[in-house]
PDB file of N, CA and C in Angstrom:
ATOM      1  N   UNK A   1     158.155 204.805 125.311  1.00 46.00           N
ATOM      2  CA  UNK A   1     158.676 205.529 124.898  1.00 46.00           C
ATOM      3  C   UNK A   1     159.621 205.240 123.101  1.00 46.00           C
ATOM      4  N   UNK A   2     159.495 206.140 122.346  1.00 51.00           N
ATOM      5  CA  UNK A   2     159.804 205.838 120.969  1.00 51.00           C
ATOM      6  C   UNK A   2     161.305 206.042 120.595  1.00 51.00           C
ATOM      7  N   UNK A   3     161.644 206.909 121.165  1.00 81.00           N
ATOM      8  CA  UNK A   3     163.204 207.776 120.939  1.00 81.00           C
ATOM      9  C   UNK A   3     163.622 207.741 122.449  1.00 81.00           C
ATOM     10  N   UNK A   4     165.413 207.365 121.926  1.00 87.00           N
ATOM     11  CA  UNK A   4     165.937 207.210 123.651  1.00 87.00           C
ATOM     12  C   UNK A   4     166.202 208.598 124.357  1.00 87.00           C
ATOM     13  N   UNK A   5     166.173 208.898 125.522  1.00 91.00           N
ATOM     14  CA  UNK A   5     166.456 209.977 126.115  1.00 91.00           C
ATOM     15  C   UNK A   5     168.177 210.354 126.157  1.00 91.00           C
ATOM     16  N   UNK A   6     167.921 211.829 126.036  1.00 94.00           N
ATOM     17  CA  UNK A   6     169.389 212.198 125.563  1.00 94.00           C
ATOM     18  C   UNK A   6     169.996 212.320 126.740  1.00 94.00           C
ATOM     19  N   UNK A   7     171.584 211.913 126.927  1.00 93.00           N
ATOM     20  CA  UNK A   7     172.253 211.726 127.959  1.00 93.00           C
ATOM     21  C   UNK A   7     171.870 213.119 129.167  1.00 93.00           C
ATOM     22  N   UNK A   8     172.090 214.001 128.455  1.00 95.00           N
ATOM     23  CA  UNK A   8     171.811 215.190 129.175  1.00 95.00           C
ATOM     24  C   UNK A   8     170.455 215.496 130.206  1.00 95.00           C
ATOM     25  N   UNK A   9     169.556 215.045 129.333  1.00 95.00           N
ATOM     26  CA  UNK A   9     168.409 214.935 129.836  1.00 95.00           C
ATOM     27  C   UNK A   9     168.170 213.943 131.408  1.00 95.00           C
ATOM     28  N   UNK A  10     168.986 213.110 130.877  1.00 95.00           N
ATOM     29  CA  UNK A  10     168.667 212.117 131.869  1.00 95.00           C
ATOM     30  C   UNK A  10     169.683 212.456 133.233  1.00 95.00           C
ATOM     31  N   UNK A  11     170.835 213.252 132.953  1.00 95.00           N
ATOM     32  CA  UNK A  11     171.528 213.642 133.785  1.00 95.00           C
ATOM     33  C   UNK A  11     171.071 214.749 134.732  1.00 95.00           C
ATOM     34  N   UNK A  12     169.977 215.702 133.997  1.00 96.00           N
ATOM     35  CA  UNK A  12     169.275 216.997 134.738  1.00 96.00           C
ATOM     36  C   UNK A  12     168.033 216.265 135.931  1.00 96.00           C
ATOM     37  N   UNK A  13     167.631 215.230 135.066  1.00 95.00           N
ATOM     38  CA  UNK A  13     166.361 214.671 135.994  1.00 95.00           C
ATOM     39  C   UNK A  13     166.943 213.404 137.268  1.00 95.00           C
ATOM     40  N   UNK A  14     168.691 213.212 136.935  1.00 94.00           N
ATOM     41  CA  UNK A  14     168.920 212.565 138.136  1.00 94.00           C
ATOM     42  C   UNK A  14     169.318 213.807 139.349  1.00 94.00           C
ATOM     43  N   UNK A  15     169.616 214.697 138.700  1.00 95.00           N
ATOM     44  CA  UNK A  15     170.314 215.533 139.625  1.00 95.00           C
ATOM     45  C   UNK A  15     169.281 215.858 141.049  1.00 95.00           C
ATOM     46  N   UNK A  16     170.332 215.711 142.158  1.00 92.00           N
ATOM     47  CA  UNK A  16     169.110 215.842 143.375  1.00 92.00           C
ATOM     48  C   UNK A  16     168.847 217.145 143.444  1.00 92.00           C
ATOM     49  N   UNK A  17     168.990 218.487 142.903  1.00 94.00           N
ATOM     50  CA  UNK A  17     168.883 219.712 142.981  1.00 94.00           C
ATOM     51  C   UNK A  17     168.224 219.946 141.828  1.00 94.00           C
ATOM     52  N   UNK A  18     167.476 218.946 141.363  1.00 92.00           N
ATOM     53  CA  UNK A  18     166.477 219.228 140.215  1.00 92.00           C
ATOM     54  C   UNK A  18     164.850 218.880 140.978  1.00 92.00           C
ATOM     55  N   UNK A  19     164.319 220.340 140.200  1.00 90.00           N
ATOM     56  CA  UNK A  19     162.679 220.265 140.528  1.00 90.00           C
ATOM     57  C   UNK A  19     162.104 220.056 139.579  1.00 90.00           C
ATOM     58  N   UNK A  20     161.011 219.075 139.345  1.00 91.00           N
ATOM     59  CA  UNK A  20     159.919 219.285 138.240  1.00 91.00           C
ATOM     60  C   UNK A  20     158.770 218.277 138.618  1.00 91.00           C
ATOM     61  N   UNK A  21     157.807 218.622 138.347  1.00 91.00           N
ATOM     62  CA  UNK A  21     156.791 217.820 138.106  1.00 91.00           C
ATOM     63  C   UNK A  21     156.608 216.673 136.925  1.00 91.00           C
ATOM     64  N   UNK A  22     156.367 215.715 137.114  1.00 90.00           N
ATOM     65  CA  UNK A  22     155.932 214.955 136.342  1.00 90.00           C
ATOM     66  C   UNK A  22     154.665 214.087 135.463  1.00 90.00           C
ATOM     67  N   UNK A  23     154.348 214.067 134.687  1.00 89.00           N
ATOM     68  CA  UNK A  23     152.919 213.247 134.211  1.00 89.00           C
ATOM     69  C   UNK A  23     152.727 212.023 134.781  1.00 89.00           C
ATOM     70  N   UNK A  24     153.909 211.635 134.574  1.00 90.00           N
ATOM     71  CA  UNK A  24     154.149 209.952 135.307  1.00 90.00           C
ATOM     72  C   UNK A  24     155.812 209.845 135.747  1.00 90.00           C
ATOM     73  N   UNK A  25     155.970 208.900 135.855  1.00 93.00           N
ATOM     74  CA  UNK A  25     157.299 208.333 136.346  1.00 93.00           C
ATOM     75  C   UNK A  25     158.171 207.612 135.324  1.00 93.00           C
ATOM     76  N   UNK A  26     157.182 207.274 134.167  1.00 94.00           N
ATOM     77  CA  UNK A  26     158.181 206.810 133.174  1.00 94.00           C
ATOM     78  C   UNK A  26     159.827 207.614 132.808  1.00 94.00           C
ATOM     79  N   UNK A  27     159.404 208.591 132.665  1.00 93.00           N
ATOM     80  CA  UNK A  27     161.187 209.762 132.138  1.00 93.00           C
ATOM     81  C   UNK A  27     161.696 209.194 133.351  1.00 93.00           C
ATOM     82  N   UNK A  28     161.621 208.999 134.698  1.00 94.00           N
ATOM     83  CA  UNK A  28     162.532 209.356 136.022  1.00 94.00           C
ATOM     84  C   UNK A  28     162.410 207.640 135.514  1.00 94.00           C
ATOM     85  N   UNK A  29     161.893 206.812 135.433  1.00 95.00           N
ATOM     86  CA  UNK A  29     162.738 205.645 135.359  1.00 95.00           C
ATOM     87  C   UNK A  29     163.199 205.022 134.268  1.00 95.00           C
ATOM     88  N   UNK A  30     163.015 206.089 133.175  1.00 95.00           N
ATOM     89  CA  UNK A  30     164.270 205.969 132.065  1.00 95.00           C
ATOM     90  C   UNK A  30     165.658 206.229 132.256  1.00 95.00           C
ATOM     91  N   UNK A  31     165.568 207.769 132.705  1.00 95.00           N
ATOM     92  CA  UNK A  31     166.606 208.173 133.630  1.00 95.00           C
ATOM     93  C   UNK A  31     167.402 207.604 134.430  1.00 95.00           C
ATOM     94  N   UNK A  32     166.739 206.680 135.493  1.00 96.00           N
ATOM     95  CA  UNK A  32     167.412 205.752 136.290  1.00 96.00           C
ATOM     96  C   UNK A  32     167.813 204.482 135.606  1.00 96.00           C
ATOM     97  N   UNK A  33     167.533 204.276 134.792  1.00 96.00           N
ATOM     98  CA  UNK A  33     167.791 202.829 134.008  1.00 96.00           C
ATOM     99  C   UNK A  33     169.332 203.731 133.223  1.00 96.00           C
ATOM    100  N   UNK A  34     168.681 204.486 132.673  1.00 96.00           N
ATOM    101  CA  UNK A  34     170.544 205.338 132.345  1.00 96.00           C
ATOM    102  C   UNK A  34     171.542 205.051 133.262  1.00 96.00           C
ATOM    103  N   UNK A  35     171.274 205.534 133.908  1.00 96.00           N
ATOM    104  CA  UNK A  35     172.054 206.297 135.328  1.00 96.00           C
ATOM    105  C   UNK A  35     172.977 204.947 135.550  1.00 96.00           C
ATOM    106  N   UNK A  36     171.928 203.594 135.723  1.00 96.00           N
ATOM    107  CA  UNK A  36     172.075 202.154 135.895  1.00 96.00           C
ATOM    108  C   UNK A  36     173.676 202.008 135.325  1.00 96.00           C
ATOM    109  N   UNK A  37     172.680 201.489 134.326  1.00 96.00           N
ATOM    110  CA  UNK A  37     173.803 200.884 133.202  1.00 96.00           C
ATOM    111  C   UNK A  37     175.427 201.775 133.022  1.00 96.00           C
ATOM    112  N   UNK A  38     175.298 203.095 133.065  1.00 96.00           N
ATOM    113  CA  UNK A  38     176.476 203.849 133.177  1.00 96.00           C
ATOM    114  C   UNK A  38     177.542 203.510 134.508  1.00 96.00           C
ATOM    115  N   UNK A  39     176.382 203.333 135.378  1.00 96.00           N
ATOM    116  CA  UNK A  39     177.459 203.282 136.478  1.00 96.00           C
ATOM    117  C   UNK A  39     178.091 201.185 136.207  1.00 96.00           C
ATOM    118  N   UNK A  40     177.214 200.690 135.667  1.00 96.00           N
ATOM    119  CA  UNK A  40     177.656 199.412 135.530  1.00 96.00           C
ATOM    120  C   UNK A  40     178.935 199.299 135.083  1.00 96.00           C
ATOM    121  N   UNK A  41     179.052 200.151 134.241  1.00 97.00           N
ATOM    122  CA  UNK A  41     180.113 200.204 132.868  1.00 97.00           C
ATOM    123  C   UNK A  41     181.687 200.711 133.853  1.00 97.00           C
ATOM    124  N   UNK A  42     181.266 201.015 135.082  1.00 97.00           N
ATOM    125  CA  UNK A  42     182.254 201.676 135.875  1.00 97.00           C
ATOM    126  C   UNK A  42     183.254 200.610 136.923  1.00 97.00           C
ATOM    127  N   UNK A  43     182.676 199.700 137.072  1.00 97.00           N
ATOM    128  CA  UNK A  43     182.729 198.200 137.884  1.00 97.00           C
ATOM    129  C   UNK A  43     183.700 197.158 136.932  1.00 97.00           C
ATOM    130  N   UNK A  44     184.990 197.134 137.223  1.00 96.00           N
ATOM    131  CA  UNK A  44     185.947 196.480 136.514  1.00 96.00           C
ATOM    132  C   UNK A  44     185.550 195.427 136.438  1.00 96.00           C
ATOM    133  N   UNK A  45     185.345 194.646 135.409  1.00 96.00           N
ATOM    134  CA  UNK A  45     185.045 193.356 134.893  1.00 96.00           C
ATOM    135  C   UNK A  45     186.560 192.844 134.107  1.00 96.00           C
ATOM    136  N   UNK A  46     186.920 191.270 134.409  1.00 94.00           N
ATOM    137  CA  UNK A  46     187.779 190.776 133.962  1.00 94.00           C
ATOM    138  C   UNK A  46     187.308 190.411 132.815  1.00 94.00           C
ATOM    139  N   UNK A  47     188.693 190.818 131.397  1.00 94.00           N
ATOM    140  CA  UNK A  47     188.156 190.278 130.115  1.00 94.00           C
ATOM    141  C   UNK A  47     188.633 189.058 130.261  1.00 94.00           C
ATOM    142  N   UNK A  48     188.856 187.707 131.076  1.00 88.00           N
ATOM    143  CA  UNK A  48     189.199 186.611 130.857  1.00 88.00           C
ATOM    144  C   UNK A  48     187.786 185.362 130.369  1.00 88.00           C
ATOM    145  N   UNK A  49     186.469 186.009 131.427  1.00 80.00           N
ATOM    146  CA  UNK A  49     185.853 184.965 131.844  1.00 80.00           C
ATOM    147  C   UNK A  49     184.966 184.770 130.267  1.00 80.00           C
ATOM    148  N   UNK A  50     185.198 185.565 129.446  1.00 70.00           N
ATOM    149  CA  UNK A  50     184.577 185.348 128.216  1.00 70.00           C
ATOM    150  C   UNK A  50     185.628 184.757 127.106  1.00 70.00           C
ATOM    151  N   UNK A  51     186.909 185.055 127.471  1.00 77.00           N
ATOM    152  CA  UNK A  51     187.894 184.423 126.422  1.00 77.00           C
ATOM    153  C   UNK A  51     189.034 185.461 125.607  1.00 77.00           C
ATOM    154  N   UNK A  52     188.930 186.596 126.507  1.00 89.00           N
ATOM    155  CA  UNK A  52     189.948 187.316 126.545  1.00 89.00           C
ATOM    156  C   UNK A  52     189.244 188.760 125.843  1.00 89.00           C
ATOM    157  N   UNK A  53     188.372 188.950 125.657  1.00 94.00           N
ATOM    158  CA  UNK A  53     187.761 189.973 125.302  1.00 94.00           C
ATOM    159  C   UNK A  53     186.578 190.871 126.089  1.00 94.00           C
ATOM    160  N   UNK A  54     186.272 191.822 125.893  1.00 95.00           N
ATOM    161  CA  UNK A  54     185.639 193.360 126.530  1.00 95.00           C
ATOM    162  C   UNK A  54     184.368 192.143 126.984  1.00 95.00           C
ATOM    163  N   UNK A  55     183.661 192.098 128.573  1.00 94.00           N
ATOM    164  CA  UNK A  55     183.015 191.486 129.288  1.00 94.00           C
ATOM    165  C   UNK A  55     181.344 191.776 128.715  1.00 94.00           C
ATOM    166  N   UNK A  56     181.886 193.267 128.359  1.00 95.00           N
ATOM    167  CA  UNK A  56     180.425 194.286 128.368  1.00 95.00           C
ATOM    168  C   UNK A  56     179.962 194.424 126.896  1.00 95.00           C
ATOM    169  N   UNK A  57     180.824 194.144 125.534  1.00 95.00           N
ATOM    170  CA  UNK A  57     180.726 194.111 124.177  1.00 95.00           C
ATOM    171  C   UNK A  57     181.070 193.213 123.593  1.00 95.00           C
ATOM    172  N   UNK A  58     182.337 192.762 124.102  1.00 94.00           N
ATOM    173  CA  UNK A  58     182.653 191.411 123.460  1.00 94.00           C
ATOM    174  C   UNK A  58     183.857 191.398 122.529  1.00 94.00           C
ATOM    175  N   UNK A  59     184.157 193.086 122.460  1.00 93.00           N
ATOM    176  CA  UNK A  59     185.617 193.557 121.176  1.00 93.00           C
ATOM    177  C   UNK A  59     186.512 193.208 122.034  1.00 93.00           C
ATOM    178  N   UNK A  60     187.763 192.520 121.293  1.00 91.00           N
ATOM    179  CA  UNK A  60     188.801 192.363 121.774  1.00 91.00           C
ATOM    180  C   UNK A  60     189.665 193.571 120.796  1.00 91.00           C
ATOM    181  N   UNK A  61     189.629 194.052 120.130  1.00 91.00           N
ATOM    182  CA  UNK A  61     190.216 194.967 119.497  1.00 91.00           C
ATOM    183  C   UNK A  61     190.542 196.616 120.333  1.00 91.00           C
ATOM    184  N   UNK A  62     190.065 196.837 121.375  1.00 91.00           N
ATOM    185  CA  UNK A  62     190.093 197.956 121.810  1.00 91.00           C
ATOM    186  C   UNK A  62     190.819 197.837 123.474  1.00 91.00           C
ATOM    187  N   UNK A  63     191.093 196.609 123.770  1.00 93.00           N
ATOM    188  CA  UNK A  63     191.877 196.655 125.076  1.00 93.00           C
ATOM    189  C   UNK A  63     192.929 197.059 124.819  1.00 93.00           C
ATOM    190  N   UNK A  64     193.881 196.999 124.186  1.00 92.00           N
ATOM    191  CA  UNK A  64     195.214 197.487 124.557  1.00 92.00           C
ATOM    192  C   UNK A  64     195.477 199.038 123.679  1.00 92.00           C
ATOM    193  N   UNK A  65     196.366 199.665 124.099  1.00 91.00           N
ATOM    194  CA  UNK A  65     196.692 200.850 123.802  1.00 91.00           C
ATOM    195  C   UNK A  65     198.211 200.622 123.153  1.00 91.00           C
ATOM    196  N   UNK A  66     198.796 202.251 123.140  1.00 90.00           N
ATOM    197  CA  UNK A  66     200.076 202.241 122.248  1.00 90.00           C
ATOM    198  C   UNK A  66     201.263 201.463 122.974  1.00 90.00           C
ATOM    199  N   UNK A  67     202.056 200.568 122.338  1.00 93.00           N
ATOM    200  CA  UNK A  67     202.612 199.707 122.478  1.00 93.00           C
ATOM    201  C   UNK A  67     202.486 198.355 123.656  1.00 93.00           C
ATOM    202  N   UNK A  68     200.970 198.307 123.355  1.00 89.00           N
ATOM    203  CA  UNK A  68     200.574 196.902 123.789  1.00 89.00           C
ATOM    204  C   UNK A  68     199.965 197.127 125.221  1.00 89.00           C
ATOM    205  N   UNK A  69     199.995 198.268 125.988  1.00 93.00           N
ATOM    206  CA  UNK A  69     199.816 198.680 127.222  1.00 93.00           C
ATOM    207  C   UNK A  69     198.254 197.945 127.488  1.00 93.00           C
ATOM    208  N   UNK A  70     198.357 197.801 128.530  1.00 94.00           N
ATOM    209  CA  UNK A  70     196.209 196.850 128.759  1.00 94.00           C
ATOM    210  C   UNK A  70     196.007 198.487 129.017  1.00 94.00           C
ATOM    211  N   UNK A  71     194.730 198.658 128.480  1.00 95.00           N
ATOM    212  CA  UNK A  71     193.751 200.044 128.465  1.00 95.00           C
ATOM    213  C   UNK A  71     192.983 199.879 130.020  1.00 95.00           C
ATOM    214  N   UNK A  72     192.649 200.348 130.448  1.00 95.00           N
ATOM    215  CA  UNK A  72     191.920 200.588 132.103  1.00 95.00           C
ATOM    216  C   UNK A  72     190.652 200.433 131.658  1.00 95.00           C
ATOM    217  N   UNK A  73     190.218 200.866 130.228  1.00 96.00           N
ATOM    218  CA  UNK A  73     188.754 200.662 130.153  1.00 96.00           C
ATOM    219  C   UNK A  73     188.669 200.396 128.513  1.00 96.00           C
ATOM    220  N   UNK A  74     187.681 199.459 127.969  1.00 96.00           N
ATOM    221  CA  UNK A  74     187.352 199.242 126.797  1.00 96.00           C
ATOM    222  C   UNK A  74     187.398 200.810 125.957  1.00 96.00           C
ATOM    223  N   UNK A  75     187.803 200.399 124.765  1.00 95.00           N
ATOM    224  CA  UNK A  75     188.140 201.626 123.964  1.00 95.00           C
ATOM    225  C   UNK A  75     186.771 201.724 122.872  1.00 95.00           C
ATOM    226  N   UNK A  76     186.238 200.635 123.313  1.00 96.00           N
ATOM    227  CA  UNK A  76     184.951 200.518 122.363  1.00 96.00           C
ATOM    228  C   UNK A  76     183.672 201.355 123.205  1.00 96.00           C
ATOM    229  N   UNK A  77     183.281 200.321 124.443  1.00 96.00           N
ATOM    230  CA  UNK A  77     182.061 200.756 124.998  1.00 96.00           C
ATOM    231  C   UNK A  77     182.371 201.260 126.527  1.00 96.00           C
ATOM    232  N   UNK A  78     183.732 201.588 126.655  1.00 97.00           N
ATOM    233  CA  UNK A  78     183.688 202.147 127.765  1.00 97.00           C
ATOM    234  C   UNK A  78     183.955 201.266 129.500  1.00 97.00           C
ATOM    235  N   UNK A  79     183.435 200.301 129.255  1.00 97.00           N
ATOM    236  CA  UNK A  79     183.718 199.387 130.447  1.00 97.00           C
ATOM    237  C   UNK A  79     185.188 198.873 130.965  1.00 97.00           C
ATOM    238  N   UNK A  80     184.949 198.918 132.508  1.00 97.00           N
ATOM    239  CA  UNK A  80     186.304 199.425 132.942  1.00 97.00           C
ATOM    240  C   UNK A  80     186.548 197.756 132.991  1.00 97.00           C
ATOM    241  N   UNK A  81     188.311 197.640 132.700  1.00 96.00           N
ATOM    242  CA  UNK A  81     189.001 196.244 133.177  1.00 96.00           C
ATOM    243  C   UNK A  81     189.251 195.693 133.837  1.00 96.00           C
ATOM    244  N   UNK A  82     189.243 194.858 134.688  1.00 95.00           N
ATOM    245  CA  UNK A  82     189.896 194.582 135.790  1.00 95.00           C
ATOM    246  C   UNK A  82     191.305 192.987 134.809  1.00 95.00           C
ATOM    247  N   UNK A  83     192.119 193.593 134.975  1.00 93.00           N
ATOM    248  CA  UNK A  83     193.509 192.633 134.827  1.00 93.00           C
ATOM    249  C   UNK A  83     193.810 192.104 135.705  1.00 93.00           C
ATOM    250  N   UNK A  84     193.639 191.830 137.106  1.00 83.00           N
ATOM    251  CA  UNK A  84     194.007 190.906 137.702  1.00 83.00           C
ATOM    252  C   UNK A  84     194.002 189.561 137.631  1.00 83.00           C
ATOM    253  N   UNK A  85     193.038 189.414 137.406  1.00 56.00           N
ATOM    254  CA  UNK A  85     192.419 187.723 136.855  1.00 56.00           C
ATOM    255  C   UNK A  85     193.219 186.932 136.372  1.00 56.00           C
TER     256      UNK A  85
END
């Protein structure tokens, strides 16, 4: 695959109501991979395991919002943050 599949196309392929015949399973596998990656971002992970930065992208700039209130997700990549650790 030379170009990355658009998110909208992956969502269409993964829709249970969508019916389409494919020449190969490579497009379905790519859509599944994109869906898997998106779901992993929804699983809260601790920012403390790698020194107080996002466990997904490594950024420490986007973990807090206004008035230093902890964000529920990294503002850079969308990783859900688990603050209880």
